[in-house]
Amino acid sequence: MRTGQSGAGEGNGFRLKDGLRTLLYRSGAARLFGRRRIRHALTVVMFHRVLPRDDPRWASADPVYTMDLAVFEAFLDWARREFRPVCLPMLQEAAGGGAPLPPRSLLITLDDGWYDTPRYAAPALKARGIPGLLFVTSGAVDHDATLWRDVAAILARAGALAAPGGSPDAIAPWLASMPAAGRDALLTGILDRTGHLRPLMMQEAAFPLLAAADVAVGGHGVTHTPLTEAPDPESELTGCRSALARATGAEISSFAFPHGRYSPDLLGKAFAAGFRFLFTSDSVLNTLEGQRPASPVFGRIAISQQDITDGDGRFSPERALFFLMNRRSAVLDGKRGAFPA
């Protein structure tokens, strides 16, 4: 897990490093270097949950995968100045030989299909005219307990769930040992008694809201199981794609691997299932050739709140710039992904 920074607790070295970063950014040198570095690349960023601090779900949300709405909005305002946000149709057109992507292209993605995505993140994007791409776990739509590991952690932080013996570390193994139906019933029952935490996952009625906000939908599996561990990865791929196509009335052409885990074989299975663009968690800048995708497989840079805020929890443009540009540029192979030959 990534950890946040804490200012004085990090010692003088950290403060000097932060101060130098700020000086370089404000002088314009870092911005000039950063713009040159990302000019001929597609930067794809990944978020999960976006919540305002006064939402009752905030207190029990995972701090690594949850961003304060105010910080998210500040990031979007900054990104609109430093990048050229693009949408999935623009990516499709460029890949097909049509209009190339603009310099400093940025694609904003969100994962899983949490309730707060159409409730908070999508309106923030829409207000700024920035498109997005949401990778939805199809089996979690209208069903809060599908991402059971995440739900168990939420309930544990809320003090509503404990494993026999009381050890927090025992919760996941204890639930994993249960039959799926029993685990689902247990978690759903607890959620029914903790109404302030619900809903957790988005509902099918929210898909039109996403479309109105120019947020496209991609696949993220049926159960959010890593495909490297799924007993039937083909069903996770085809089931997700067909369910989301029915729900949205649109073609589902993109897929993000749950938990970022994939293999060369799974890349082939995903293409065979009908997906055209695949997204991984390889933290790279995607090299463009003639401002067009050089591969149908794209890396994504996961952003936590700690990555782009200062010691007081405020959005820091200099931290955001250095965090994103400090990546290697790569073309992920369409057959092997980031794996070596």
Short mmCIF file of C-alpha atoms in Angstrom, two decimals:
data_model
loop_
_atom_site.label_atom_id
_atom_site.label_comp_id
_atom_site.label_asym_id
_atom_site.label_seq_id
_atom_site.Cartn_x
_atom_site.Cartn_y
_atom_site.Cartn_z
CA MET A 1 0.00 0.00 0.00
CA ARG A 2 1.13 3.51 -0.68
CA THR A 3 1.43 5.87 2.22
CA GLY A 4 0.89 9.59 2.43
CA GLN A 5 3.44 12.22 3.29
CA SER A 6 3.39 14.00 6.61
CA GLY A 7 5.58 17.08 6.37
CA ALA A 8 7.67 17.51 9.51
CA GLY A 9 7.61 13.82 10.28
CA GLU A 10 9.54 13.10 7.12
CA GLY A 11 12.61 15.11 8.10
CA ASN A 12 14.50 17.96 6.49
CA GLY A 13 15.38 15.96 3.37
CA PHE A 14 11.75 15.62 2.42
CA ARG A 15 11.01 19.30 3.04
CA LEU A 16 13.96 20.35 0.89
CA LYS A 17 12.86 17.99 -1.85
CA ASP A 18 9.35 19.38 -1.69
CA GLY A 19 10.69 22.92 -1.69
CA LEU A 20 12.88 22.26 -4.72
CA ARG A 21 9.92 20.72 -6.51
CA THR A 22 7.85 23.82 -5.82
CA LEU A 23 10.63 26.14 -6.97
CA LEU A 24 11.09 24.25 -10.23
CA TYR A 25 7.36 24.26 -10.88
CA ARG A 26 6.84 27.94 -10.17
CA SER A 27 9.85 28.93 -12.25
CA GLY A 28 8.24 27.25 -15.23
CA ALA A 29 11.18 24.89 -15.80
CA ALA A 30 9.37 21.80 -14.56
CA ARG A 31 6.25 22.63 -16.54
CA LEU A 32 8.28 23.10 -19.72
CA PHE A 33 10.15 19.83 -19.19
CA GLY A 34 6.93 18.01 -18.27
CA ARG A 35 5.07 19.25 -21.31
CA ARG A 36 7.87 18.11 -23.59
CA ARG A 37 7.93 14.70 -21.94
CA ILE A 38 4.20 14.07 -22.30
CA ARG A 39 3.75 15.83 -25.65
CA HIS A 40 3.86 12.65 -27.75
CA ALA A 41 2.34 10.30 -25.21
CA LEU A 42 -1.11 9.32 -24.05
CA THR A 43 -1.27 9.65 -20.28
CA VAL A 44 -4.00 7.44 -18.82
CA VAL A 45 -4.84 7.98 -15.16
CA MET A 46 -6.91 5.78 -12.87
CA PHE A 47 -9.18 6.68 -9.96
CA HIS A 48 -11.54 4.55 -7.91
CA ARG A 49 -13.84 6.27 -5.42
CA VAL A 50 -14.54 10.02 -5.25
CA LEU A 51 -16.44 11.28 -2.19
CA PRO A 52 -16.95 14.58 -0.40
CA ARG A 53 -15.85 14.48 3.21
CA ASP A 54 -19.37 15.11 4.47
CA ASP A 55 -20.75 11.98 2.76
CA PRO A 56 -21.47 9.30 5.40
CA ARG A 57 -19.48 6.78 3.34
CA TRP A 58 -16.27 8.80 3.63
CA ALA A 59 -15.27 7.65 7.13
CA SER A 60 -15.19 3.95 6.22
CA ALA A 61 -13.84 4.27 2.67
CA ASP A 62 -10.37 2.98 1.84
CA PRO A 63 -8.04 6.01 2.12
CA VAL A 64 -5.73 4.66 -0.60
CA TYR A 65 -8.48 4.26 -3.18
CA THR A 66 -10.75 7.17 -2.22
CA MET A 67 -10.25 10.81 -3.19
CA ASP A 68 -11.81 13.87 -1.63
CA LEU A 69 -14.18 15.42 -4.18
CA ALA A 70 -12.57 18.84 -3.66
CA VAL A 71 -9.12 17.42 -4.48
CA PHE A 72 -10.52 15.59 -7.52
CA GLU A 73 -12.08 18.82 -8.79
CA ALA A 74 -8.82 20.72 -8.26
CA PHE A 75 -6.96 18.01 -10.16
CA LEU A 76 -9.42 18.29 -13.05
CA ASP A 77 -9.04 22.07 -13.19
CA TRP A 78 -5.26 21.68 -13.31
CA ALA A 79 -5.37 18.81 -15.83
CA ARG A 80 -7.52 20.85 -18.18
CA ARG A 81 -4.75 23.47 -18.30
CA GLU A 82 -1.75 21.14 -18.56
CA PHE A 83 -3.20 18.37 -20.78
CA ARG A 84 -5.68 17.88 -23.58
CA PRO A 85 -8.34 15.53 -22.21
CA VAL A 86 -9.54 12.95 -24.75
CA CYS A 87 -12.44 10.51 -24.88
CA LEU A 88 -12.76 6.89 -25.94
CA PRO A 89 -14.25 7.78 -29.38
CA MET A 90 -11.21 9.98 -30.08
CA LEU A 91 -8.96 7.06 -29.20
CA GLN A 92 -10.95 4.77 -31.46
CA GLU A 93 -10.76 7.24 -34.34
CA ALA A 94 -7.03 7.75 -33.99
CA ALA A 95 -6.41 4.00 -33.81
CA GLY A 96 -8.46 3.54 -36.99
CA GLY A 97 -6.37 6.01 -38.96
CA GLY A 98 -8.62 9.03 -38.44
CA ALA A 99 -7.83 12.27 -36.66
CA PRO A 100 -4.70 11.95 -34.51
CA LEU A 101 -4.76 12.59 -30.80
CA PRO A 102 -3.72 16.08 -29.70
CA PRO A 103 -0.36 16.69 -28.03
CA ARG A 104 -0.36 16.05 -24.27
CA SER A 105 -3.37 13.73 -24.46
CA LEU A 106 -4.93 12.65 -21.18
CA LEU A 107 -7.56 9.96 -20.66
CA ILE A 108 -9.25 9.89 -17.25
CA THR A 109 -10.51 6.49 -16.13
CA LEU A 110 -12.33 5.26 -13.05
CA ASP A 111 -12.72 1.70 -11.87
CA ASP A 112 -15.29 -0.69 -10.45
CA GLY A 113 -18.59 1.19 -10.70
CA TRP A 114 -19.07 2.65 -7.24
CA TYR A 115 -22.26 4.58 -6.47
CA ASP A 116 -20.25 7.73 -6.00
CA THR A 117 -18.94 7.71 -9.57
CA PRO A 118 -22.21 8.84 -11.21
CA ARG A 119 -23.15 10.76 -8.06
CA TYR A 120 -19.98 12.86 -7.67
CA ALA A 121 -17.19 12.12 -10.15
CA ALA A 122 -19.27 12.27 -13.33
CA PRO A 123 -20.86 15.67 -12.51
CA ALA A 124 -17.40 17.06 -11.70
CA LEU A 125 -16.16 15.90 -15.11
CA LYS A 126 -19.25 17.21 -16.88
CA ALA A 127 -18.99 20.65 -15.25
CA ARG A 128 -15.52 21.02 -16.77
CA GLY A 129 -16.26 19.51 -20.15
CA ILE A 130 -13.84 16.64 -19.50
CA PRO A 131 -14.77 13.17 -20.77
CA GLY A 132 -14.09 9.98 -18.84
CA LEU A 133 -14.09 6.21 -19.10
CA LEU A 134 -15.57 4.06 -16.34
CA PHE A 135 -14.66 0.37 -16.12
CA VAL A 136 -17.65 -1.35 -14.54
CA THR A 137 -17.79 -4.69 -12.74
CA SER A 138 -21.07 -5.85 -14.27
CA GLY A 139 -22.07 -8.16 -11.44
CA ALA A 140 -21.82 -5.32 -8.93
CA VAL A 141 -24.44 -3.15 -10.64
CA ASP A 142 -27.42 -3.00 -8.25
CA HIS A 143 -25.59 -5.43 -5.97
CA ASP A 144 -23.46 -4.05 -3.15
CA ALA A 145 -21.76 -7.26 -1.99
CA THR A 146 -20.07 -8.32 -5.25
CA LEU A 147 -16.73 -6.67 -4.45
CA TRP A 148 -16.76 -8.59 -1.20
CA ARG A 149 -13.18 -7.90 -0.15
CA ASP A 150 -13.72 -4.16 -0.47
CA VAL A 151 -17.10 -4.38 1.27
CA ALA A 152 -15.64 -6.42 4.13
CA ALA A 153 -12.91 -3.81 4.63
CA ILE A 154 -15.50 -1.04 4.64
CA LEU A 155 -17.62 -2.85 7.21
CA ALA A 156 -14.56 -3.57 9.35
CA ARG A 157 -13.54 0.10 9.36
CA ALA A 158 -17.12 0.98 10.30
CA GLY A 159 -16.95 -1.44 13.23
CA ALA A 160 -19.77 -3.59 11.82
CA LEU A 161 -17.78 -6.73 10.93
CA ALA A 162 -15.20 -8.80 12.78
CA ALA A 163 -13.89 -12.30 12.18
CA PRO A 164 -14.21 -14.99 14.85
CA GLY A 165 -11.45 -14.24 17.32
CA GLY A 166 -11.54 -10.54 16.52
CA SER A 167 -8.38 -10.31 14.38
CA PRO A 168 -8.75 -7.84 11.48
CA ASP A 169 -6.25 -9.85 9.45
CA ALA A 170 -8.50 -12.91 9.70
CA ILE A 171 -11.54 -11.31 8.06
CA ALA A 172 -10.56 -11.90 4.42
CA PRO A 173 -9.43 -15.55 4.89
CA TRP A 174 -12.56 -16.25 6.96
CA LEU A 175 -14.86 -14.87 4.28
CA ALA A 176 -12.88 -16.53 1.48
CA SER A 177 -13.48 -19.92 3.12
CA MET A 178 -17.26 -19.48 2.92
CA PRO A 179 -19.47 -20.57 0.03
CA ALA A 180 -20.16 -17.55 -2.15
CA ALA A 181 -23.89 -17.57 -1.37
CA GLY A 182 -23.30 -17.63 2.37
CA ARG A 183 -20.72 -14.86 2.20
CA ASP A 184 -23.04 -12.75 0.09
CA ALA A 185 -25.92 -13.24 2.53
CA LEU A 186 -23.73 -12.35 5.51
CA LEU A 187 -22.42 -9.13 4.00
CA THR A 188 -25.81 -8.10 2.62
CA GLY A 189 -27.39 -8.63 6.02
CA ILE A 190 -24.82 -6.43 7.72
CA LEU A 191 -25.22 -3.76 5.05
CA ASP A 192 -28.97 -3.84 5.62
CA ARG A 193 -28.29 -2.93 9.26
CA THR A 194 -25.83 -0.15 8.39
CA GLY A 195 -27.97 1.97 6.09
CA HIS A 196 -25.64 4.97 6.13
CA LEU A 197 -23.14 2.98 4.06
CA ARG A 198 -25.54 2.21 1.24
CA PRO A 199 -25.71 2.27 -1.66
CA LEU A 200 -22.12 1.29 -2.31
CA MET A 201 -22.26 0.27 -5.97
CA MET A 202 -23.92 2.09 -8.84
CA GLN A 203 -27.39 1.19 -10.05
CA GLU A 204 -28.42 0.44 -13.61
CA ALA A 205 -30.54 3.59 -13.68
CA ALA A 206 -27.30 5.62 -13.47
CA PHE A 207 -26.02 4.62 -16.92
CA PRO A 208 -27.89 7.46 -18.68
CA LEU A 209 -26.31 9.90 -16.23
CA LEU A 210 -22.89 8.68 -17.25
CA ALA A 211 -23.72 9.05 -20.93
CA ALA A 212 -24.98 12.59 -20.35
CA ALA A 213 -21.67 13.42 -18.65
CA ASP A 214 -19.66 12.00 -21.59
CA VAL A 215 -18.37 9.13 -19.45
CA ALA A 216 -18.02 6.00 -21.58
CA VAL A 217 -18.36 2.52 -20.11
CA GLY A 218 -15.85 -0.30 -20.34
CA GLY A 219 -15.71 -3.78 -18.86
CA HIS A 220 -14.09 -4.80 -15.59
CA GLY A 221 -15.20 -8.41 -15.26
CA VAL A 222 -18.36 -9.88 -13.79
CA THR A 223 -17.16 -10.51 -10.24
CA HIS A 224 -13.96 -8.40 -10.04
CA THR A 225 -11.97 -11.60 -9.62
CA PRO A 226 -8.42 -11.29 -11.01
CA LEU A 227 -8.57 -13.11 -14.34
CA THR A 228 -5.34 -14.88 -13.44
CA GLU A 229 -7.32 -16.59 -10.64
CA ALA A 230 -10.74 -16.90 -12.25
CA PRO A 231 -11.85 -20.50 -12.92
CA ASP A 232 -13.47 -19.36 -16.19
CA PRO A 233 -11.89 -16.12 -17.43
CA GLU A 234 -13.76 -16.33 -20.74
CA SER A 235 -17.07 -16.08 -18.88
CA GLU A 236 -15.79 -13.08 -16.92
CA LEU A 237 -14.93 -11.39 -20.20
CA THR A 238 -17.93 -12.27 -22.37
CA GLY A 239 -20.44 -12.05 -19.51
CA CYS A 240 -19.25 -8.60 -18.55
CA ARG A 241 -19.30 -7.33 -22.13
CA SER A 242 -22.79 -8.62 -22.93
CA ALA A 243 -24.32 -7.43 -19.64
CA LEU A 244 -22.94 -3.91 -20.01
CA ALA A 245 -23.99 -3.74 -23.67
CA ARG A 246 -27.56 -4.56 -22.61
CA ALA A 247 -27.48 -2.00 -19.80
CA THR A 248 -26.04 0.83 -21.87
CA GLY A 249 -27.32 0.06 -25.35
CA ALA A 250 -23.79 0.70 -26.62
CA GLU A 251 -20.88 -1.36 -27.84
CA ILE A 252 -18.42 -2.18 -25.06
CA SER A 253 -15.03 -1.99 -26.74
CA SER A 254 -12.65 -1.51 -23.80
CA PHE A 255 -11.66 -3.65 -20.83
CA ALA A 256 -9.51 -3.06 -17.75
CA PHE A 257 -8.07 -6.09 -15.98
CA PRO A 258 -9.39 -6.42 -12.40
CA HIS A 259 -6.63 -5.84 -9.86
CA GLY A 260 -4.37 -5.13 -12.84
CA ARG A 261 -3.46 -8.80 -13.20
CA TYR A 262 -3.10 -10.30 -16.63
CA SER A 263 -0.95 -12.55 -18.77
CA PRO A 264 -0.15 -12.87 -22.47
CA ASP A 265 -2.82 -15.58 -22.74
CA LEU A 266 -5.44 -13.34 -21.13
CA LEU A 267 -4.67 -10.54 -23.56
CA GLY A 268 -5.60 -12.92 -26.37
CA LYS A 269 -8.75 -14.07 -24.59
CA ALA A 270 -9.86 -10.46 -24.08
CA PHE A 271 -9.43 -9.65 -27.76
CA ALA A 272 -11.26 -12.86 -28.67
CA ALA A 273 -14.16 -11.79 -26.43
CA GLY A 274 -14.63 -8.73 -28.65
CA PHE A 275 -12.75 -6.03 -26.76
CA ARG A 276 -10.71 -3.70 -28.93
CA PHE A 277 -8.72 -1.78 -26.32
CA LEU A 278 -7.22 -3.28 -23.16
CA PHE A 279 -6.07 -1.34 -20.12
CA THR A 280 -3.58 -2.57 -17.55
CA SER A 281 -2.14 -1.18 -14.34
CA ASP A 282 1.34 -0.83 -15.80
CA SER A 283 2.33 2.63 -14.61
CA VAL A 284 3.72 4.02 -17.88
CA LEU A 285 3.20 6.82 -20.35
CA ASN A 286 1.84 5.33 -23.56
CA THR A 287 4.04 6.26 -26.50
CA LEU A 288 2.18 7.48 -29.58
CA GLU A 289 3.39 7.10 -33.16
CA GLY A 290 2.28 10.04 -35.25
CA GLN A 291 -0.06 10.89 -32.34
CA ARG A 292 -1.82 7.56 -32.84
CA PRO A 293 -1.82 4.52 -30.54
CA ALA A 294 1.11 2.21 -31.24
CA SER A 295 -0.66 -0.69 -29.49
CA PRO A 296 -4.20 -1.58 -28.39
CA VAL A 297 -2.88 -2.22 -24.86
CA PHE A 298 -2.48 0.79 -22.57
CA GLY A 299 -0.88 1.29 -19.20
CA ARG A 300 -2.55 3.41 -16.53
CA ILE A 301 -1.16 5.48 -13.69
CA ALA A 302 -3.11 4.98 -10.47
CA ILE A 303 -3.53 8.19 -8.50
CA SER A 304 -4.14 8.26 -4.76
CA GLN A 305 -4.95 11.42 -2.87
CA GLN A 306 -1.57 11.22 -1.12
CA ASP A 307 0.18 11.37 -4.50
CA ILE A 308 -1.12 14.81 -5.47
CA THR A 309 -1.62 16.67 -2.19
CA ASP A 310 0.67 18.52 0.19
CA GLY A 311 1.14 17.84 3.88
CA ASP A 312 -2.09 19.71 4.66
CA GLY A 313 -4.14 17.61 2.26
CA ARG A 314 -4.51 20.35 -0.36
CA PHE A 315 -4.08 19.69 -4.07
CA SER A 316 -0.50 20.37 -5.14
CA PRO A 317 0.03 21.03 -8.87
CA GLU A 318 3.77 20.55 -8.55
CA ARG A 319 3.34 17.15 -6.88
CA ALA A 320 0.82 16.15 -9.54
CA LEU A 321 3.13 17.14 -12.39
CA PHE A 322 6.18 15.36 -10.98
CA PHE A 323 4.11 12.29 -10.09
CA LEU A 324 2.79 11.90 -13.62
CA MET A 325 5.85 12.84 -15.67
CA ASN A 326 8.22 10.68 -13.62
CA ARG A 327 7.28 7.59 -15.67
CA ARG A 328 8.95 5.70 -18.44
CA SER A 329 7.40 5.87 -21.88
CA ALA A 330 6.46 2.51 -23.34
CA VAL A 331 4.54 0.69 -26.01
CA LEU A 332 2.82 -2.29 -24.41
CA ASP A 333 2.88 -5.23 -26.77
CA GLY A 334 -0.54 -6.35 -27.99
CA LYS A 335 0.38 -10.00 -27.42
CA ARG A 336 2.64 -9.81 -24.41
CA GLY A 337 1.65 -6.59 -22.68
CA ALA A 338 4.45 -5.52 -20.36
CA PHE A 339 5.94 -9.00 -20.27
CA PRO A 340 9.42 -9.54 -21.72
CA ALA A 341 9.81 -11.39 -25.01
#
